[in-house]
Tab-separated table of C-alpha atoms and ligand atoms in Angstrom:
chain	number	residue	atom	x	y	z
A	1	MET	CA	-3.406	-31.834	-0.568
A	2	ARG	CA	-7.147	-31.216	-0.546
A	3	LEU	CA	-6.788	-28.436	2.000
A	4	ILE	CA	-4.163	-26.678	-0.081
A	5	ALA	CA	-6.445	-26.803	-3.137
A	6	ILE	CA	-9.268	-25.165	-1.200
A	7	CYS	CA	-6.936	-22.480	0.054
A	8	LEU	CA	-5.631	-21.819	-3.417
A	9	SER	CA	-9.126	-21.222	-4.737
A	10	LEU	CA	-9.324	-18.261	-2.380
A	11	CYS	CA	-6.291	-16.810	-4.038
A	12	LEU	CA	-6.596	-13.126	-4.815
A	13	LEU	CA	-3.934	-13.225	-7.481
A	14	ALA	CA	-4.372	-10.679	-10.248
A	15	PRO	CA	-5.116	-12.532	-13.487
A	16	SER	CA	-2.427	-10.770	-15.458
A	17	VAL	CA	0.949	-12.319	-15.797
A	18	LEU	CA	2.047	-10.843	-12.778
A	19	GLY	CA	10.053	-10.420	-9.441
A	20	ASN	CA	13.460	-11.112	-7.440
A	21	VAL	CA	15.508	-7.997	-7.075
A	22	LEU	CA	12.452	-5.896	-6.517
A	23	ALA	CA	11.013	-8.293	-3.939
A	24	GLY	CA	13.872	-8.190	-1.425
A	25	PRO	CA	12.772	-5.296	0.788
A	26	TYR	CA	9.146	-6.468	1.015
A	27	GLN	CA	10.362	-9.909	1.910
A	28	SER	CA	12.488	-8.480	4.707
A	29	VAL	CA	9.448	-6.696	6.133
A	30	LEU	CA	7.445	-9.944	5.890
A	31	TYR	CA	10.164	-11.738	7.881
A	32	TRP	CA	9.967	-9.038	10.544
A	33	TYR	CA	6.235	-9.492	10.969
A	34	ALA	CA	6.576	-13.283	11.108
A	35	TYR	CA	9.198	-12.758	13.837
A	36	ARG	CA	6.924	-10.449	15.806
A	37	ILE	CA	3.938	-12.792	15.526
A	38	ASP	CA	6.132	-15.676	16.726
A	39	ILE	CA	7.217	-13.623	19.759
A	40	MET	CA	3.694	-12.489	20.555
A	41	THR	CA	2.249	-15.989	20.553
A	42	HIS	CA	5.054	-18.152	21.964
A	43	ASP	CA	7.180	-18.345	25.093
A	44	ALA	CA	10.876	-17.881	24.491
A	45	ALA	CA	11.421	-21.650	24.641
A	46	ASN	CA	8.905	-22.346	21.882
A	47	ARG	CA	9.872	-19.692	19.359
A	48	GLU	CA	11.168	-20.605	15.947
A	49	ILE	CA	12.329	-17.423	14.232
A	50	ALA	CA	15.670	-15.724	14.910
A	51	VAL	CA	15.753	-17.247	18.378
A	52	GLY	CA	19.354	-16.200	19.004
A	53	CYS	CA	18.655	-12.572	18.262
A	54	VAL	CA	19.360	-10.658	21.473
A	55	GLY	CA	18.582	-6.993	21.172
A	56	THR	CA	17.164	-3.912	22.785
A	57	GLY	CA	13.482	-4.685	22.105
A	58	PRO	CA	10.864	-6.039	24.560
A	59	GLY	CA	12.278	-8.898	26.661
A	60	LYS	CA	15.679	-8.497	24.963
A	61	THR	CA	14.200	-9.458	21.602
A	62	CYS	CA	15.404	-7.564	18.556
A	63	LEU	CA	14.168	-4.327	17.097
A	64	PHE	CA	13.690	-4.055	13.340
A	65	ASP	CA	17.231	-3.088	12.302
A	66	GLU	CA	18.773	-5.491	14.822
A	67	PHE	CA	16.634	-8.296	13.461
A	68	LEU	CA	17.562	-7.635	9.844
A	69	ARG	CA	21.239	-7.544	10.715
A	70	TYR	CA	20.883	-10.783	12.658
A	71	ILE	CA	19.238	-12.762	9.834
A	72	GLN	CA	21.480	-11.336	7.142
A	73	LYS	CA	23.504	-13.668	5.016
A	74	THR	CA	27.050	-12.456	4.941
A	75	GLY	CA	29.918	-13.676	2.859
A	76	ARG	CA	32.980	-12.666	1.008
A	77	ASN	CA	31.007	-10.358	-1.252
A	78	THR	CA	28.310	-9.328	1.180
A	79	LYS	CA	29.466	-7.468	4.247
A	80	LEU	CA	27.296	-6.985	7.307
A	81	TRP	CA	24.799	-4.176	6.824
A	82	THR	CA	26.074	-1.018	8.490
A	83	GLY	CA	23.043	1.140	7.688
A	84	SER	CA	19.823	1.752	9.524
A	85	THR	CA	16.203	2.695	8.975
A	86	ASN	CA	14.217	5.202	10.999
A	87	VAL	CA	11.971	2.398	12.321
A	88	GLY	CA	13.727	2.512	15.691
A	89	LYS	CA	11.574	1.108	18.491
A	90	ASP	CA	8.442	0.940	16.327
A	91	LEU	CA	7.298	-2.695	16.336
A	92	THR	CA	4.678	-2.215	13.608
A	93	PRO	CA	6.374	-0.162	10.888
A	94	ASP	CA	4.535	0.749	7.707
A	95	VAL	CA	5.234	-1.897	5.056
A	96	ILE	CA	5.681	0.275	1.987
A	97	SER	CA	7.674	3.154	3.420
A	98	THR	CA	9.924	0.794	5.375
A	99	ALA	CA	10.632	-1.312	2.296
A	100	GLU	CA	11.375	1.905	0.457
A	101	GLN	CA	13.921	2.880	3.093
A	102	LEU	CA	15.598	-0.513	2.806
A	103	ALA	CA	15.698	-0.207	-0.972
A	104	THR	CA	17.129	3.289	-1.109
A	105	GLY	CA	18.799	3.875	2.260
A	106	GLY	CA	22.550	4.228	2.540
A	107	GLU	CA	24.699	4.191	-0.537
A	108	ALA	CA	24.346	1.619	-3.311
A	109	LYS	CA	27.170	-0.938	-3.577
A	110	THR	CA	28.374	-0.258	-0.051
A	111	PRO	CA	27.513	-2.090	3.211
A	112	SER	CA	25.309	0.876	4.164
A	113	ARG	CA	22.649	-0.333	1.662
A	114	TYR	CA	20.604	-3.279	2.922
A	115	PRO	CA	21.668	-6.292	0.823
A	116	ASN	CA	18.290	-8.110	0.682
A	117	THR	CA	19.901	-11.421	1.579
A	118	SER	CA	18.861	-13.571	4.493
A	119	ASP	CA	20.342	-16.771	5.873
A	120	PRO	CA	17.707	-19.485	6.454
A	121	SER	CA	19.873	-21.075	9.152
A	122	LYS	CA	19.766	-17.805	11.114
A	123	MET	CA	16.085	-17.289	10.431
A	124	PHE	CA	14.851	-20.658	11.682
A	125	LYS	CA	15.883	-22.935	14.485
A	126	LYS	CA	14.982	-25.936	12.350
A	127	PHE	CA	17.295	-24.870	9.513
A	128	LYS	CA	20.305	-24.423	11.775
A	129	GLY	CA	23.346	-26.112	10.284
A	130	LYS	CA	21.475	-26.961	7.093
A	131	VAL	CA	22.680	-25.774	3.724
A	132	GLY	CA	20.838	-25.512	0.431
A	133	ILE	CA	17.466	-24.497	1.867
A	134	THR	CA	15.454	-23.317	-1.114
A	135	TYR	CA	13.451	-20.136	-1.334
A	136	SER	CA	10.276	-22.203	-1.403
A	137	GLU	CA	11.221	-24.046	1.795
A	138	LEU	CA	12.010	-20.791	3.540
A	139	MET	CA	8.767	-19.148	2.434
A	140	ARG	CA	6.778	-22.186	3.532
A	141	ALA	CA	8.462	-22.111	6.941
A	142	VAL	CA	7.619	-18.410	7.344
A	143	VAL	CA	3.973	-18.967	6.492
A	144	ASP	CA	3.786	-22.174	8.588
A	145	THR	CA	4.932	-20.204	11.622
A	146	ILE	CA	2.389	-17.464	11.114
A	147	GLN	CA	-0.384	-20.000	10.544
A	148	LYS	CA	0.578	-21.919	13.665
A	149	SER	CA	0.453	-18.692	15.641
A	150	ARG	CA	-2.937	-17.833	14.212
A	151	ALA	CA	-4.277	-21.268	15.133
A	152	SER	CA	-2.907	-20.945	18.659
A	153	LEU	CA	-4.959	-17.786	19.222
A	154	GLU	CA	-7.979	-19.997	19.796
A	155	THR	CA	-6.606	-20.856	23.199
A	156	LEU	CA	-4.432	-17.831	23.906
A	157	LYS	CA	-6.330	-15.156	25.762
A	158	GLY	CA	-5.697	-11.472	25.298
A	159	VAL	CA	-3.241	-11.696	22.416
A	160	ASP	CA	-4.065	-9.520	19.438
A	161	ILE	CA	-1.984	-9.953	16.291
A	162	GLU	CA	-4.417	-8.274	13.872
A	163	THR	CA	-2.086	-5.382	13.050
A	164	GLU	CA	0.882	-7.682	12.542
A	165	LEU	CA	-1.105	-10.135	10.444
A	166	LYS	CA	-2.450	-7.373	8.242
A	167	SER	CA	1.073	-6.102	7.582
A	168	ALA	CA	2.394	-9.631	6.994
A	169	ARG	CA	-0.298	-10.138	4.376
A	170	GLN	CA	0.491	-6.816	2.734
A	171	ALA	CA	4.237	-7.565	2.699
A	172	LEU	CA	3.673	-11.001	1.186
A	173	THR	CA	1.289	-9.678	-1.462
A	174	LEU	CA	3.897	-7.098	-2.464
A	175	THR	CA	6.659	-9.731	-2.436
A	176	HIS	CA	4.535	-11.826	-4.748
A	177	ARG	CA	3.768	-8.963	-7.120
A	178	ALA	CA	7.403	-7.901	-7.185
A	179	ARG	CA	8.420	-11.444	-8.104
A	180	VAL	CA	5.809	-11.597	-10.825
A	181	ALA	CA	7.070	-8.261	-12.149
A	182	ASP	CA	10.621	-9.581	-12.267
A	183	ASN	CA	9.488	-12.744	-13.955
A	184	ALA	CA	7.487	-10.802	-16.543
A	185	LYS	CA	10.784	-9.287	-17.654
A	186	TYR	CA	12.345	-12.724	-18.085
A	187	ILE	CA	9.318	-13.897	-20.040
A	188	ILE	CA	9.695	-11.001	-22.495
A	189	GLN	CA	13.386	-11.807	-22.908
A	190	GLY	CA	12.675	-15.532	-23.278
A	191	VAL	CA	9.962	-15.188	-25.901
A	192	ASN	CA	12.046	-12.778	-27.916
A	193	ALA	CA	14.994	-15.180	-27.757
A	194	TYR	CA	12.705	-17.934	-29.019
A	195	LEU	CA	11.521	-15.756	-31.892
A	196	LYS	CA	15.089	-15.014	-32.854
A	197	GLU	CA	15.887	-18.710	-32.796
A	198	GLN	CA	12.996	-19.213	-35.186
A	199	ARG	CA	14.539	-16.617	-37.473
A	200	GLN	CA	11.777	-14.109	-36.887
A	201	THR	CA	12.644	-10.463	-37.134
A	202	TRP	CA	9.892	-9.266	-34.810
A	203	THR	CA	9.585	-9.110	-31.042
A	204	VAL	CA	6.542	-9.263	-28.769
A	205	LYS	CA	4.468	-6.230	-27.910
A	206	THR	CA	4.446	-5.275	-24.259
A	207	LYS	CA	2.279	-3.200	-21.960
A	208	THR	CA	2.984	-1.323	-18.760
A	209	ILE	CA	1.135	-2.344	-15.627
A	210	PRO	CA	1.052	0.969	-13.792
A	211	ALA	CA	1.932	1.501	-10.174
A	212	SER	CA	-1.005	2.032	-7.827
A	213	GLU	CA	-1.547	2.974	-4.236
A	214	GLU	CA	-1.294	-0.697	-3.194
A	215	THR	CA	1.585	-1.559	-5.506
A	216	PRO	CA	4.210	1.169	-5.593
A	217	PHE	CA	6.014	-0.065	-8.697
A	218	GLU	CA	5.175	-0.554	-12.351
A	219	TRP	CA	6.252	-3.311	-14.655
A	220	GLU	CA	6.251	-4.423	-18.282
A	221	GLU	CA	4.622	-7.616	-19.422
A	222	VAL	CA	3.856	-9.245	-22.752
A	223	ASP	CA	0.665	-7.947	-24.347
A	224	THR	CA	-0.616	-11.106	-26.003
A	225	ALA	CA	-3.587	-9.555	-27.785
A	226	LYS	CA	-1.514	-6.732	-29.210
A	227	THR	CA	1.205	-9.168	-30.269
A	228	ILE	CA	-1.280	-11.337	-32.151
A	229	ALA	CA	-2.946	-8.336	-33.761
A	230	ALA	CA	0.372	-6.901	-34.882
A	231	HIS	CA	1.552	-10.135	-36.506
A	232	LYS	CA	-1.387	-11.552	-38.417
A	233	GLY	CA	1.038	-12.946	-40.974
A	234	ALA	CA	2.984	-15.043	-38.467
A	235	THR	CA	2.566	-18.799	-38.866
A	236	SER	CA	0.118	-20.293	-36.405
A	237	ASP	CA	2.850	-22.640	-35.140
A	238	ILE	CA	4.998	-19.732	-34.100
A	239	MET	CA	2.091	-17.870	-32.571
A	240	LYS	CA	0.998	-20.979	-30.678
A	241	ALA	CA	4.515	-21.460	-29.332
A	242	VAL	CA	4.643	-17.829	-28.263
A	243	GLN	CA	1.308	-18.113	-26.480
A	244	LYS	CA	2.326	-21.364	-24.841
A	245	TYR	CA	5.487	-19.738	-23.554
A	246	ILE	CA	3.567	-16.820	-22.083
A	247	GLY	CA	0.692	-18.954	-20.796
A	248	SER	CA	3.082	-21.219	-18.916
A	249	TRP	CA	5.008	-18.206	-17.612
A	250	GLY	CA	8.076	-19.492	-19.362
A	251	THR	CA	7.950	-22.945	-17.814
A	252	GLY	CA	7.637	-26.050	-19.939
A	253	THR	CA	10.434	-24.715	-22.071
A	254	THR	CA	14.077	-25.494	-21.843
A	255	LYS	CA	16.023	-24.002	-18.973
A	256	THR	CA	15.512	-20.280	-19.103
A	257	ASP	CA	15.577	-17.475	-16.612
A	258	ALA	CA	11.803	-17.370	-16.666
A	259	THR	CA	11.649	-21.044	-15.654
A	260	ARG	CA	14.129	-20.594	-12.843
A	261	HIS	CA	12.314	-17.586	-11.491
A	262	MET	CA	8.977	-19.315	-11.420
A	263	ALA	CA	9.563	-21.391	-8.267
A	264	PRO	CA	9.684	-18.270	-6.052
A	265	VAL	CA	6.577	-16.906	-7.740
A	266	TYR	CA	4.714	-20.124	-6.970
A	267	ALA	CA	6.036	-20.142	-3.403
A	268	CYS	CA	4.727	-16.625	-2.843
A	269	GLN	CA	1.426	-17.410	-4.474
A	270	GLU	CA	0.930	-20.400	-2.210
A	271	GLY	CA	1.956	-18.417	0.863
A	272	GLU	CA	-0.319	-15.537	-0.022
A	273	SER	CA	-3.294	-17.850	-0.466
A	274	ARG	CA	-2.649	-19.475	2.876
A	275	LEU	CA	-2.305	-16.203	4.790
A	276	ASN	CA	-5.440	-14.870	3.160
A	277	GLY	CA	-7.289	-18.083	4.004
A	278	GLY	CA	-8.009	-19.481	7.432
A	279	PRO	CA	-5.372	-20.416	10.028
A	280	LYS	CA	-5.532	-24.060	8.914
A	281	CYS	CA	-4.637	-23.320	5.284
B	301	LIG	C1	17.802	-4.463	-2.427
B	301	LIG	O1	16.654	-4.362	-3.275
B	301	LIG	C2	16.257	-3.034	-3.558
B	301	LIG	C3	14.987	-3.084	-4.369
B	301	LIG	O2	15.174	-3.707	-5.573
B	301	LIG	C4	17.365	-2.268	-4.270
B	301	LIG	O3	16.967	-0.934	-4.492
B	301	LIG	C5	18.608	-2.318	-3.421
B	301	LIG	O4	19.677	-1.671	-4.096
B	301	LIG	C6	18.971	-3.768	-3.126
B	301	LIG	N1	20.171	-3.778	-2.283
B	301	LIG	C7	21.337	-4.188	-2.763
B	301	LIG	C8	22.525	-4.084	-1.852
B	301	LIG	O5	21.467	-4.608	-3.897
């Protein structure tokens, strides 16, 4: 517990109320880098990620597209991905442009568009045959594997995973931000629903967090200061409730979308802190 607290204090999380749909492609790239790091630091017998994936990469391991197809969750409504990226034999693809290709490649609503769904039991040996693995459990397993690999470098000679680790960190940071962006949307909806319930005719003010070089997407979040300034006449009870809702990111309220979407945000935040901390985090 203590260790986790120390790692969390290193967290580089932006202070703003920092999403699900948006996060998918970054998450897929993160999984790829975790897979590569696992391969680079473990013998075939000791690997944990996508161990049954036989492909045309080094030592019959999988290349990027092969890997994503292998870990994909398929079902009645989700057919196996038939598309491809231009990553090819590149083992260290660029995080942002690759995620972009996954997000926009092929044709929407057809199997040629990557579906952003992965099956934990295909991802990890230890989840084989298990159902109901949560997002948090999966994310923890991904980060555990990377951390274990990092720790093993102390005794492994001549293995360099710097490039892979850097991209894993970038992919996880973007996954986290994308999840926060998605959640920000649910918070806006949730607060406005609360206001309506309280028979208020106003809605919260929002602001746009612009895209940047590091974060190639923008999002809307509640602007607390502007909301307060615009509604000086609101009762303090209502304003307090609004602020509590926003401050708790929608948790601590009854079951809402914002509450449900918070667990993945926390899971990413924890994972990001650990990857940015030392190998023992
Ligand atoms: C996967 O997520 C991306 C980014 O949000 C989206 O553009 C893409 O359409 C999603 N794929 C499917 C099949 O929904």
